[in-house]
PDB file of C-alpha atoms and ligand atoms in Angstrom:
ATOM      1  CA  MET A 280     105.248 106.271  81.999  1.00  0.00           C
ATOM      2  CA  VAL A 281     102.722 105.195  84.661  1.00  0.00           C
ATOM      3  CA  ASP A 282      99.651 107.967  85.557  1.00  0.00           C
ATOM      4  CA  ARG A 283      99.005 107.120  89.350  1.00  0.00           C
ATOM      5  CA  LEU A 284      95.303 107.338  89.499  1.00  0.00           C
ATOM      6  CA  ASP A 285      95.443 109.587  92.379  1.00  0.00           C
ATOM      7  CA  GLY A 286      91.982 111.054  93.145  1.00  0.00           C
ATOM      8  CA  THR A 287      89.811 109.067  90.577  1.00  0.00           C
ATOM      9  CA  VAL A 288      86.601 106.241  91.679  1.00  0.00           C
ATOM     10  CA  ALA A 289      87.416 103.163  89.801  1.00  0.00           C
ATOM     11  CA  LEU A 290      84.512 100.422  89.913  1.00  0.00           C
ATOM     12  CA  ILE A 291      85.333  96.940  89.419  1.00  0.00           C
ATOM     13  CA  THR A 292      81.973  93.963  88.752  1.00  0.00           C
ATOM     14  CA  GLY A 293      82.985  90.555  89.312  1.00  0.00           C
ATOM     15  CA  ALA A 294      85.698  91.318  92.991  1.00  0.00           C
ATOM     16  CA  SER A 295      84.152  88.697  94.876  1.00  0.00           C
ATOM     17  CA  SER A 296      87.612  86.169  92.775  1.00  0.00           C
ATOM     18  CA  GLY A 297      89.797  86.143  90.214  1.00  0.00           C
ATOM     19  CA  ILE A 298      90.011  87.935  87.597  1.00  0.00           C
ATOM     20  CA  GLY A 299      88.727  91.013  89.225  1.00  0.00           C
ATOM     21  CA  ALA A 300      89.530  91.157  92.900  1.00  0.00           C
ATOM     22  CA  ALA A 301      92.829  90.955  91.588  1.00  0.00           C
ATOM     23  CA  THR A 302      91.691  94.451  89.324  1.00  0.00           C
ATOM     24  CA  ALA A 303      90.858  95.666  91.986  1.00  0.00           C
ATOM     25  CA  LEU A 304      94.398  95.390  94.530  1.00  0.00           C
ATOM     26  CA  GLU A 305      95.867  95.549  91.134  1.00  0.00           C
ATOM     27  CA  LEU A 306      93.817  99.499  91.130  1.00  0.00           C
ATOM     28  CA  SER A 307      93.688 100.290  94.492  1.00  0.00           C
ATOM     29  CA  GLY A 308      97.829 100.849  94.635  1.00  0.00           C
ATOM     30  CA  HIS A 309      97.892 103.380  91.251  1.00  0.00           C
ATOM     31  CA  GLY A 310      95.743 105.600  93.869  1.00  0.00           C
ATOM     32  CA  ALA A 311      92.182 104.817  92.887  1.00  0.00           C
ATOM     33  CA  ALA A 312      89.847 104.111  95.757  1.00  0.00           C
ATOM     34  CA  VAL A 313      87.820 101.295  94.348  1.00  0.00           C
ATOM     35  CA  ALA A 314      84.270  99.808  94.339  1.00  0.00           C
ATOM     36  CA  LEU A 315      83.703  96.330  94.457  1.00  0.00           C
ATOM     37  CA  VAL A 316      80.957  94.151  93.020  1.00  0.00           C
ATOM     38  CA  ALA A 317      79.710  91.326  93.087  1.00  0.00           C
ATOM     39  CA  ARG A 318      77.187  88.721  95.085  1.00  0.00           C
ATOM     40  CA  ARG A 319      79.187  87.572  97.482  1.00  0.00           C
ATOM     41  CA  ALA A 320      79.386  90.511 100.134  1.00  0.00           C
ATOM     42  CA  GLU A 321      81.973  87.864 102.524  1.00  0.00           C
ATOM     43  CA  ARG A 322      84.329  88.260  99.511  1.00  0.00           C
ATOM     44  CA  LEU A 323      84.096  91.592  99.647  1.00  0.00           C
ATOM     45  CA  GLU A 324      84.325  92.850 102.852  1.00  0.00           C
ATOM     46  CA  SER A 325      87.767  90.571 103.161  1.00  0.00           C
ATOM     47  CA  LEU A 326      89.047  92.084  99.970  1.00  0.00           C
ATOM     48  CA  ALA A 327      88.218  95.134 101.252  1.00  0.00           C
ATOM     49  CA  ALA A 328      90.027  94.940 104.873  1.00  0.00           C
ATOM     50  CA  LYS A 329      93.106  94.119 102.845  1.00  0.00           C
ATOM     51  CA  ILE A 330      93.017  97.857 100.431  1.00  0.00           C
ATOM     52  CA  ARG A 331      92.402  99.479 103.651  1.00  0.00           C
ATOM     53  CA  GLY A 332      95.064  97.949 104.944  1.00  0.00           C
ATOM     54  CA  GLN A 333      97.360  98.992 102.819  1.00  0.00           C
ATOM     55  CA  GLY A 334      95.990 102.260 103.091  1.00  0.00           C
ATOM     56  CA  GLY A 335      93.643 102.163 100.225  1.00  0.00           C
ATOM     57  CA  ALA A 336      89.685 103.642  99.800  1.00  0.00           C
ATOM     58  CA  ALA A 337      87.082 100.420  98.516  1.00  0.00           C
ATOM     59  CA  LEU A 338      83.586 100.561  98.729  1.00  0.00           C
ATOM     60  CA  VAL A 339      81.826  97.022  99.145  1.00  0.00           C
ATOM     61  CA  LEU A 340      78.656  97.073  96.918  1.00  0.00           C
ATOM     62  CA  ALA A 341      76.997  93.890  96.600  1.00  0.00           C
ATOM     63  CA  ALA A 342      74.621  92.878  94.062  1.00  0.00           C
ATOM     64  CA  ASP A 343      73.916  90.989  91.477  1.00  0.00           C
ATOM     65  CA  MET A 344      74.094  92.502  88.066  1.00  0.00           C
ATOM     66  CA  THR A 345      72.152  91.012  86.397  1.00  0.00           C
ATOM     67  CA  VAL A 346      69.595  92.770  87.285  1.00  0.00           C
ATOM     68  CA  ALA A 347      69.708  96.127  85.701  1.00  0.00           C
ATOM     69  CA  GLU A 348      68.136  98.089  88.824  1.00  0.00           C
ATOM     70  CA  GLN A 349      70.944  96.679  90.903  1.00  0.00           C
ATOM     71  CA  ALA A 350      73.539  97.811  88.581  1.00  0.00           C
ATOM     72  CA  SER A 351      72.648 101.382  88.468  1.00  0.00           C
ATOM     73  CA  GLU A 352      72.264 101.870  92.128  1.00  0.00           C
ATOM     74  CA  VAL A 353      75.290 100.568  91.681  1.00  0.00           C
ATOM     75  CA  VAL A 354      76.989 102.690  89.839  1.00  0.00           C
ATOM     76  CA  GLU A 355      74.941 105.822  91.527  1.00  0.00           C
ATOM     77  CA  ARG A 356      76.171 104.910  95.179  1.00  0.00           C
ATOM     78  CA  THR A 357      79.441 104.646  93.847  1.00  0.00           C
ATOM     79  CA  VAL A 358      79.118 108.332  92.765  1.00  0.00           C
ATOM     80  CA  ALA A 359      77.325 109.341  95.529  1.00  0.00           C
ATOM     81  CA  ASP A 360      80.051 107.358  98.432  1.00  0.00           C
ATOM     82  CA  LEU A 361      82.837 108.016  96.261  1.00  0.00           C
ATOM     83  CA  GLY A 362      82.124 111.593  94.421  1.00  0.00           C
ATOM     84  CA  ARG A 363      83.180 109.951  90.312  1.00  0.00           C
ATOM     85  CA  LEU A 364      83.864 107.433  88.961  1.00  0.00           C
ATOM     86  CA  ASP A 365      86.426 107.543  86.334  1.00  0.00           C
ATOM     87  CA  THR A 366      87.103 103.690  85.417  1.00  0.00           C
ATOM     88  CA  LEU A 367      84.153 101.161  85.085  1.00  0.00           C
ATOM     89  CA  ILE A 368      85.689  97.568  84.738  1.00  0.00           C
ATOM     90  CA  ASN A 369      82.952  95.634  83.447  1.00  0.00           C
ATOM     91  CA  ASN A 370      84.453  91.897  84.606  1.00  0.00           C
ATOM     92  CA  ALA A 371      81.052  89.893  86.096  1.00  0.00           C
ATOM     93  CA  GLY A 372      80.890  86.564  83.731  1.00  0.00           C
ATOM     94  CA  VAL A 373      80.182  82.814  84.376  1.00  0.00           C
ATOM     95  CA  MET A 374      81.465  81.052  81.367  1.00  0.00           C
ATOM     96  CA  LEU A 375      79.288  77.280  80.858  1.00  0.00           C
ATOM     97  CA  LEU A 376      80.012  74.691  77.863  1.00  0.00           C
ATOM     98  CA  GLY A 377      79.130  71.595  76.857  1.00  0.00           C
ATOM     99  CA  PRO A 378      77.157  70.796  73.698  1.00  0.00           C
ATOM    100  CA  ALA A 379      74.493  72.886  71.845  1.00  0.00           C
ATOM    101  CA  VAL A 380      73.098  69.193  71.968  1.00  0.00           C
ATOM    102  CA  GLY A 381      71.469  68.599  74.956  1.00  0.00           C
ATOM    103  CA  ALA A 382      72.633  71.515  76.469  1.00  0.00           C
ATOM    104  CA  PRO A 383      70.623  73.154  79.837  1.00  0.00           C
ATOM    105  CA  LEU A 384      69.258  76.350  78.564  1.00  0.00           C
ATOM    106  CA  ALA A 385      69.149  77.537  82.040  1.00  0.00           C
ATOM    107  CA  GLU A 386      72.960  77.831  81.616  1.00  0.00           C
ATOM    108  CA  TRP A 387      72.157  79.611  78.528  1.00  0.00           C
ATOM    109  CA  GLN A 388      70.623  82.509  79.512  1.00  0.00           C
ATOM    110  CA  ARG A 389      72.904  82.710  82.525  1.00  0.00           C
ATOM    111  CA  MET A 390      75.700  83.788  80.403  1.00  0.00           C
ATOM    112  CA  VAL A 391      73.923  85.573  77.956  1.00  0.00           C
ATOM    113  CA  GLU A 392      72.688  87.080  81.681  1.00  0.00           C
ATOM    114  CA  ILE A 393      75.299  88.015  83.462  1.00  0.00           C
ATOM    115  CA  ASN A 394      77.964  88.056  80.427  1.00  0.00           C
ATOM    116  CA  LEU A 395      75.527  90.952  78.312  1.00  0.00           C
ATOM    117  CA  LEU A 396      73.139  92.068  79.651  1.00  0.00           C
ATOM    118  CA  GLY A 397      74.975  93.129  82.827  1.00  0.00           C
ATOM    119  CA  LEU A 398      77.516  94.527  81.359  1.00  0.00           C
ATOM    120  CA  LEU A 399      75.681  96.377  79.339  1.00  0.00           C
ATOM    121  CA  TYR A 400      72.893  97.893  82.153  1.00  0.00           C
ATOM    122  CA  CYS A 401      76.838  98.512  83.874  1.00  0.00           C
ATOM    123  CA  THR A 402      77.770 100.269  80.844  1.00  0.00           C
ATOM    124  CA  HIS A 403      74.747 102.461  80.667  1.00  0.00           C
ATOM    125  CA  ALA A 404      74.826 104.097  83.967  1.00  0.00           C
ATOM    126  CA  ALA A 405      77.664 104.860  84.032  1.00  0.00           C
ATOM    127  CA  LEU A 406      78.664 106.233  80.807  1.00  0.00           C
ATOM    128  CA  SER A 407      77.996 109.446  82.071  1.00  0.00           C
ATOM    129  CA  HIS A 408      79.340 109.591  84.898  1.00  0.00           C
ATOM    130  CA  LEU A 409      82.254 108.752  82.992  1.00  0.00           C
ATOM    131  CA  ILE A 410      81.580 111.275  80.348  1.00  0.00           C
ATOM    132  CA  GLU A 411      81.616 113.939  83.374  1.00  0.00           C
ATOM    133  CA  ALA A 412      85.034 113.284  84.600  1.00  0.00           C
ATOM    134  CA  ALA A 413      86.788 112.689  81.426  1.00  0.00           C
ATOM    135  CA  ALA A 414      86.192 116.739  81.592  1.00  0.00           C
ATOM    136  CA  GLN A 415      87.428 116.706  84.934  1.00  0.00           C
ATOM    137  CA  ASP A 416      91.052 116.814  87.546  1.00  0.00           C
ATOM    138  CA  PRO A 417      93.028 115.395  88.224  1.00  0.00           C
ATOM    139  CA  ARG A 418      93.532 112.927  84.407  1.00  0.00           C
ATOM    140  CA  TYR A 419      91.001 114.312  81.554  1.00  0.00           C
ATOM    141  CA  VAL A 420      90.430 110.869  80.897  1.00  0.00           C
ATOM    142  CA  ALA A 421      88.010 107.909  81.953  1.00  0.00           C
ATOM    143  CA  ASP A 422      88.312 104.638  81.265  1.00  0.00           C
ATOM    144  CA  MET A 423      85.609 101.045  80.588  1.00  0.00           C
ATOM    145  CA  VAL A 424      88.009  98.427  79.815  1.00  0.00           C
ATOM    146  CA  ASN A 425      85.420  95.202  79.101  1.00  0.00           C
ATOM    147  CA  ILE A 426      86.809  91.755  79.585  1.00  0.00           C
ATOM    148  CA  SER A 427      86.152  89.854  76.703  1.00  0.00           C
ATOM    149  CA  SER A 428      87.887  86.524  76.164  1.00  0.00           C
ATOM    150  CA  VAL A 429      90.256  84.630  73.325  1.00  0.00           C
ATOM    151  CA  ALA A 430      86.631  82.328  72.823  1.00  0.00           C
ATOM    152  CA  GLY A 431      85.291  86.101  71.473  1.00  0.00           C
ATOM    153  CA  ARG A 432      87.918  86.889  68.917  1.00  0.00           C
ATOM    154  CA  VAL A 433      88.040  82.387  67.760  1.00  0.00           C
ATOM    155  CA  ALA A 434      84.714  80.405  67.906  1.00  0.00           C
ATOM    156  CA  ARG A 435      84.957  76.500  68.688  1.00  0.00           C
ATOM    157  CA  SER A 436      82.639  73.445  69.005  1.00  0.00           C
ATOM    158  CA  GLY A 437      81.119  72.635  72.656  1.00  0.00           C
ATOM    159  CA  SER A 438      82.066  77.192  73.495  1.00  0.00           C
ATOM    160  CA  GLY A 439      79.087  78.821  70.768  1.00  0.00           C
ATOM    161  CA  VAL A 440      76.429  80.548  73.351  1.00  0.00           C
ATOM    162  CA  TYR A 441      79.898  81.966  75.587  1.00  0.00           C
ATOM    163  CA  ASN A 442      81.632  82.918  72.368  1.00  0.00           C
ATOM    164  CA  ALA A 443      78.151  84.608  71.311  1.00  0.00           C
ATOM    165  CA  THR A 444      78.063  86.223  73.894  1.00  0.00           C
ATOM    166  CA  LYS A 445      82.020  87.348  74.360  1.00  0.00           C
ATOM    167  CA  HIS A 446      81.692  88.219  70.382  1.00  0.00           C
ATOM    168  CA  GLY A 447      79.250  90.448  71.151  1.00  0.00           C
ATOM    169  CA  VAL A 448      80.667  92.304  74.029  1.00  0.00           C
ATOM    170  CA  GLY A 449      83.969  92.728  70.903  1.00  0.00           C
ATOM    171  CA  ALA A 450      81.348  94.625  68.761  1.00  0.00           C
ATOM    172  CA  PHE A 451      79.670  96.518  71.389  1.00  0.00           C
ATOM    173  CA  SER A 452      82.971  97.768  72.861  1.00  0.00           C
ATOM    174  CA  GLU A 453      84.069  98.957  69.555  1.00  0.00           C
ATOM    175  CA  ALA A 454      80.999 100.757  68.691  1.00  0.00           C
ATOM    176  CA  LEU A 455      80.757 102.115  71.428  1.00  0.00           C
ATOM    177  CA  ARG A 456      85.113 103.268  71.461  1.00  0.00           C
ATOM    178  CA  GLN A 457      83.422 104.832  68.324  1.00  0.00           C
ATOM    179  CA  GLU A 458      80.841 106.819  70.701  1.00  0.00           C
ATOM    180  CA  VAL A 459      82.506 108.632  73.136  1.00  0.00           C
ATOM    181  CA  THR A 460      86.209 108.329  71.850  1.00  0.00           C
ATOM    182  CA  GLY A 461      86.209 112.060  70.959  1.00  0.00           C
ATOM    183  CA  ARG A 462      85.043 112.997  74.984  1.00  0.00           C
ATOM    184  CA  HIS A 463      88.159 111.234  76.163  1.00  0.00           C
ATOM    185  CA  VAL A 464      86.256 107.829  77.172  1.00  0.00           C
ATOM    186  CA  ARG A 465      88.468 104.855  75.903  1.00  0.00           C
ATOM    187  CA  VAL A 466      86.916 101.711  75.678  1.00  0.00           C
ATOM    188  CA  SER A 467      89.375  99.105  75.483  1.00  0.00           C
ATOM    189  CA  LEU A 468      88.790  95.795  75.010  1.00  0.00           C
ATOM    190  CA  VAL A 469      90.810  92.629  77.150  1.00  0.00           C
ATOM    191  CA  GLU A 470      91.097  89.275  76.020  1.00  0.00           C
ATOM    192  CA  PRO A 471      91.997  86.795  78.175  1.00  0.00           C
ATOM    193  CA  GLY A 472      93.511  82.610  77.645  1.00  0.00           C
ATOM    194  CA  ALA A 473      93.389  80.295  80.228  1.00  0.00           C
ATOM    195  CA  VAL A 474      92.992  81.456  84.000  1.00  0.00           C
ATOM    196  CA  ASP A 475      93.920  79.763  87.132  1.00  0.00           C
ATOM    197  CA  THR A 476      90.562  81.252  88.489  1.00  0.00           C
ATOM    198  CA  GLU A 477      86.803  79.469  90.065  1.00  0.00           C
ATOM    199  CA  LEU A 478      85.133  79.835  86.212  1.00  0.00           C
ATOM    200  CA  VAL A 479      86.116  76.586  85.068  1.00  0.00           C
ATOM    201  CA  SER A 480      84.370  75.402  88.639  1.00  0.00           C
ATOM    202  CA  HIS A 481      80.716  76.047  87.991  1.00  0.00           C
ATOM    203  CA  ASN A 482      80.331  73.924  84.506  1.00  0.00           C
ATOM    204  CA  ARG A 483      79.087  70.125  84.612  1.00  0.00           C
ATOM    205  CA  PRO A 484      81.766  68.098  86.514  1.00  0.00           C
ATOM    206  CA  GLN A 485      81.949  66.144  82.580  1.00  0.00           C
ATOM    207  CA  ILE A 486      83.269  69.588  81.966  1.00  0.00           C
ATOM    208  CA  GLN A 487      84.956  70.939  84.056  1.00  0.00           C
ATOM    209  CA  ASP A 488      87.282  67.030  83.153  1.00  0.00           C
ATOM    210  CA  GLN A 489      87.847  68.113  79.967  1.00  0.00           C
ATOM    211  CA  MET A 490      88.848  71.383  80.080  1.00  0.00           C
ATOM    212  CA  ARG A 491      91.595  69.983  82.646  1.00  0.00           C
ATOM    213  CA  GLN A 492      92.197  67.690  79.951  1.00  0.00           C
ATOM    214  CA  ARG A 493      92.613  70.930  76.948  1.00  0.00           C
ATOM    215  CA  PHE A 494      94.771  73.082  78.729  1.00  0.00           C
ATOM    216  CA  ALA A 495      96.461  69.742  81.105  1.00  0.00           C
ATOM    217  CA  SER A 496      99.794  70.672  79.482  1.00  0.00           C
ATOM    218  CA  VAL A 497      99.347  74.700  79.775  1.00  0.00           C
ATOM    219  CA  GLU A 498     101.386  76.617  82.485  1.00  0.00           C
ATOM    220  CA  ARG A 499      97.462  79.158  82.766  1.00  0.00           C
ATOM    221  CA  LEU A 500      97.822  82.973  83.647  1.00  0.00           C
ATOM    222  CA  GLN A 501      97.124  84.205  86.817  1.00  0.00           C
ATOM    223  CA  ALA A 502      95.060  86.721  87.355  1.00  0.00           C
ATOM    224  CA  ASP A 503      97.934  89.014  88.072  1.00  0.00           C
ATOM    225  CA  ASP A 504      98.804  88.657  84.990  1.00  0.00           C
ATOM    226  CA  ILE A 505      95.115  90.564  83.317  1.00  0.00           C
ATOM    227  CA  ALA A 506      95.750  92.719  86.618  1.00  0.00           C
ATOM    228  CA  GLY A 507      98.689  94.035  85.163  1.00  0.00           C
ATOM    229  CA  ALA A 508      96.980  94.289  81.349  1.00  0.00           C
ATOM    230  CA  ILE A 509      94.806  95.932  82.638  1.00  0.00           C
ATOM    231  CA  GLY A 510      96.723  98.449  84.580  1.00  0.00           C
ATOM    232  CA  PHE A 511      98.596  99.422  82.082  1.00  0.00           C
ATOM    233  CA  ILE A 512      95.558 100.213  79.574  1.00  0.00           C
ATOM    234  CA  VAL A 513      94.859 102.435  82.649  1.00  0.00           C
ATOM    235  CA  THR A 514      97.532 104.207  83.432  1.00  0.00           C
ATOM    236  CA  ARG A 515      98.550 105.322  80.106  1.00  0.00           C
ATOM    237  CA  PRO A 516      98.861 108.942  79.184  1.00  0.00           C
ATOM    238  CA  ARG A 517      95.473 110.740  78.011  1.00  0.00           C
ATOM    239  CA  ARG A 518      97.130 110.669  74.301  1.00  0.00           C
ATOM    240  CA  VAL A 519      97.084 106.947  74.428  1.00  0.00           C
ATOM    241  CA  ALA A 520      94.180 104.331  74.528  1.00  0.00           C
ATOM    242  CA  VAL A 521      94.899 100.570  74.638  1.00  0.00           C
ATOM    243  CA  ASN A 522      91.572  99.901  71.987  1.00  0.00           C
ATOM    244  CA  GLU A 523      92.910  96.076  72.586  1.00  0.00           C
ATOM    245  CA  MET A 524      94.579  93.391  74.109  1.00  0.00           C
ATOM    246  CA  LEU A 525      94.750  89.511  73.807  1.00  0.00           C
ATOM    247  CA  VAL A 526      96.990  87.716  76.211  1.00  0.00           C
ATOM    248  CA  ARG A 527      97.193  84.009  75.902  1.00  0.00           C
ATOM    249  CA  PRO A 528      99.382  81.474  78.458  1.00  0.00           C
ATOM    250  CA  THR A 529     102.925  80.425  75.938  1.00  0.00           C
ATOM    251  CA  GLU A 530     101.959  77.797  75.009  1.00  0.00           C
ATOM    252  CA  GLN A 531      97.938  77.834  74.581  1.00  0.00           C
ATOM    253  CA  GLU A 532      97.775  77.258  70.319  1.00  0.00           C
ATOM    254  CA  TYR A 533      94.941  78.288  70.110  1.00  0.00           C
TER     255      TYR A 533
HETATM  256  N1  NAP B 804      89.679  82.408  83.490  1.00  0.00           N
HETATM  257  C1  NAP B 804      89.707  82.533  82.260  1.00  0.00           C
HETATM  258  O1  NAP B 804      90.376  81.552  81.860  1.00  0.00           O
HETATM  259  C2  NAP B 804      88.618  83.394  81.407  1.00  0.00           C
HETATM  260  C3  NAP B 804      89.731  83.775  80.356  1.00  0.00           C
HETATM  261  C4  NAP B 804      88.185  84.942  79.512  1.00  0.00           C
HETATM  262  C5  NAP B 804      87.778  85.654  80.181  1.00  0.00           C
HETATM  263  N2  NAP B 804      87.513  85.179  81.156  1.00  0.00           N
HETATM  264  C6  NAP B 804      86.881  86.288  82.238  1.00  0.00           C
HETATM  265  O2  NAP B 804      87.218  87.104  82.603  1.00  0.00           O
HETATM  266  C7  NAP B 804      85.556  87.962  83.374  1.00  0.00           C
HETATM  267  C8  NAP B 804      86.266  87.006  85.295  1.00  0.00           C
HETATM  268  O3  NAP B 804      85.942  85.634  85.735  1.00  0.00           O
HETATM  269  P1  NAP B 804      86.934  84.701  86.438  1.00  0.00           P
HETATM  270  O4  NAP B 804      87.964  84.178  85.046  1.00  0.00           O
HETATM  271  O5  NAP B 804      88.512  86.420  86.914  1.00  0.00           O
HETATM  272  O6  NAP B 804      86.017  83.925  86.879  1.00  0.00           O
HETATM  273  P2  NAP B 804      85.342  83.957  88.723  1.00  0.00           P
HETATM  274  O7  NAP B 804      86.608  83.751  89.078  1.00  0.00           O
HETATM  275  O8  NAP B 804      84.574  83.033  88.313  1.00  0.00           O
HETATM  276  O9  NAP B 804      84.820  85.388  88.254  1.00  0.00           O
HETATM  277  C9  NAP B 804      83.396  85.538  88.139  1.00  0.00           C
HETATM  278  C10 NAP B 804      83.735  86.688  88.864  1.00  0.00           C
HETATM  279  O10 NAP B 804      81.851  87.261  88.094  1.00  0.00           O
HETATM  280  C11 NAP B 804      80.785  87.419  89.426  1.00  0.00           C
HETATM  281  N3  NAP B 804      79.263  86.980  88.863  1.00  0.00           N
HETATM  282  C12 NAP B 804      79.521  86.078  88.360  1.00  0.00           C
HETATM  283  N4  NAP B 804      78.126  86.225  88.278  1.00  0.00           N
HETATM  284  C13 NAP B 804      77.146  87.816  88.459  1.00  0.00           C
HETATM  285  C14 NAP B 804      76.197  87.575  88.652  1.00  0.00           C
HETATM  286  N5  NAP B 804      75.186  87.072  88.772  1.00  0.00           N
HETATM  287  N6  NAP B 804      75.996  89.962  88.956  1.00  0.00           N
HETATM  288  C15 NAP B 804      77.351  89.896  90.176  1.00  0.00           C
HETATM  289  N7  NAP B 804      78.100  89.445  89.396  1.00  0.00           N
HETATM  290  C16 NAP B 804      78.620  88.734  88.694  1.00  0.00           C
HETATM  291  C17 NAP B 804      81.377  86.310  89.799  1.00  0.00           C
HETATM  292  O11 NAP B 804      81.271  87.241  91.824  1.00  0.00           O
HETATM  293  P3  NAP B 804      79.460  86.625  92.036  1.00  0.00           P
HETATM  294  O12 NAP B 804      79.830  85.065  92.221  1.00  0.00           O
HETATM  295  O13 NAP B 804      80.512  86.843  94.375  1.00  0.00           O
HETATM  296  O14 NAP B 804      78.484  87.707  92.387  1.00  0.00           O
HETATM  297  C18 NAP B 804      82.643  86.612  90.257  1.00  0.00           C
HETATM  298  O15 NAP B 804      83.598  87.337  91.236  1.00  0.00           O
HETATM  299  C19 NAP B 804      84.535  87.384  83.315  1.00  0.00           C
HETATM  300  O16 NAP B 804      84.218  87.507  81.808  1.00  0.00           O
HETATM  301  C20 NAP B 804      85.176  85.641  82.214  1.00  0.00           C
HETATM  302  O17 NAP B 804      84.554  85.117  80.597  1.00  0.00           O
HETATM  303  C21 NAP B 804      88.113  84.058  82.045  1.00  0.00           C
END
């Protein structure tokens, strides 16, 4: 049995591509009004036009989530314009791989700034609104879904800082879950394996080649596959909390 999300509002970070864009469409399909957050405003505008064309409601909020003030502003604009916040999808992130020896320090800083600090800034701004929504009609429950990775479970040579950020997301999510679950705010962790998105394209060319070789024989997940997992989590009845979901391509061994 699926709970509809009519009358609720979802904010999705990293909605300009990949998993975030697919999740915005998924949650809109379940009836939620969606706030779309990322830096590339034109991408968000075309996604919003598609959602509105399908009868949904969408708000475009171009922002850099590594800036605490901008993260706070997108949450407050969402509540001001759409009336409330029931569902937060902390999805924005980057994955910049390669050996630690000789790695550009700027790549490590980018990962920590968006994967960890960006998620924390958005969470900090959203928590009071989620708690408020969880005490109200129509669902008496609210959701935060944090996007980690298989890399949040298993560390590998060549991805240590990405591993550190995603393990951090997992640790924070579990601690926060314990704190707010009694108030019916469900904190869930989603850990995808390899998904066919733009994520790899931000790496140096040699690293991109290595990653393509690693997954050459694997049929990767589509962004819709993860969006469907997120849709499943947030449409459970109030009594059901899906705390964690690990989703790999069938052929991905580790
Ligand atoms: N693809 C995979 O194999 C995979 C596997 C496991 C986990 N994940 C995780 O899934 C999440 C989504 O990744 P994806 O695969 O969908 O990759 P993607 O297509 O590259 O999407 C990343 C999103 O993050 C946004 N973003 C990056 N930096 C930002 C910033 N400073 N402020 C606001 N938004 C920012 C990007 O938007 P703008 O550039 O427009 O700002 C984009 O919308 C990430 O957390 C990633 O770690 C992906």
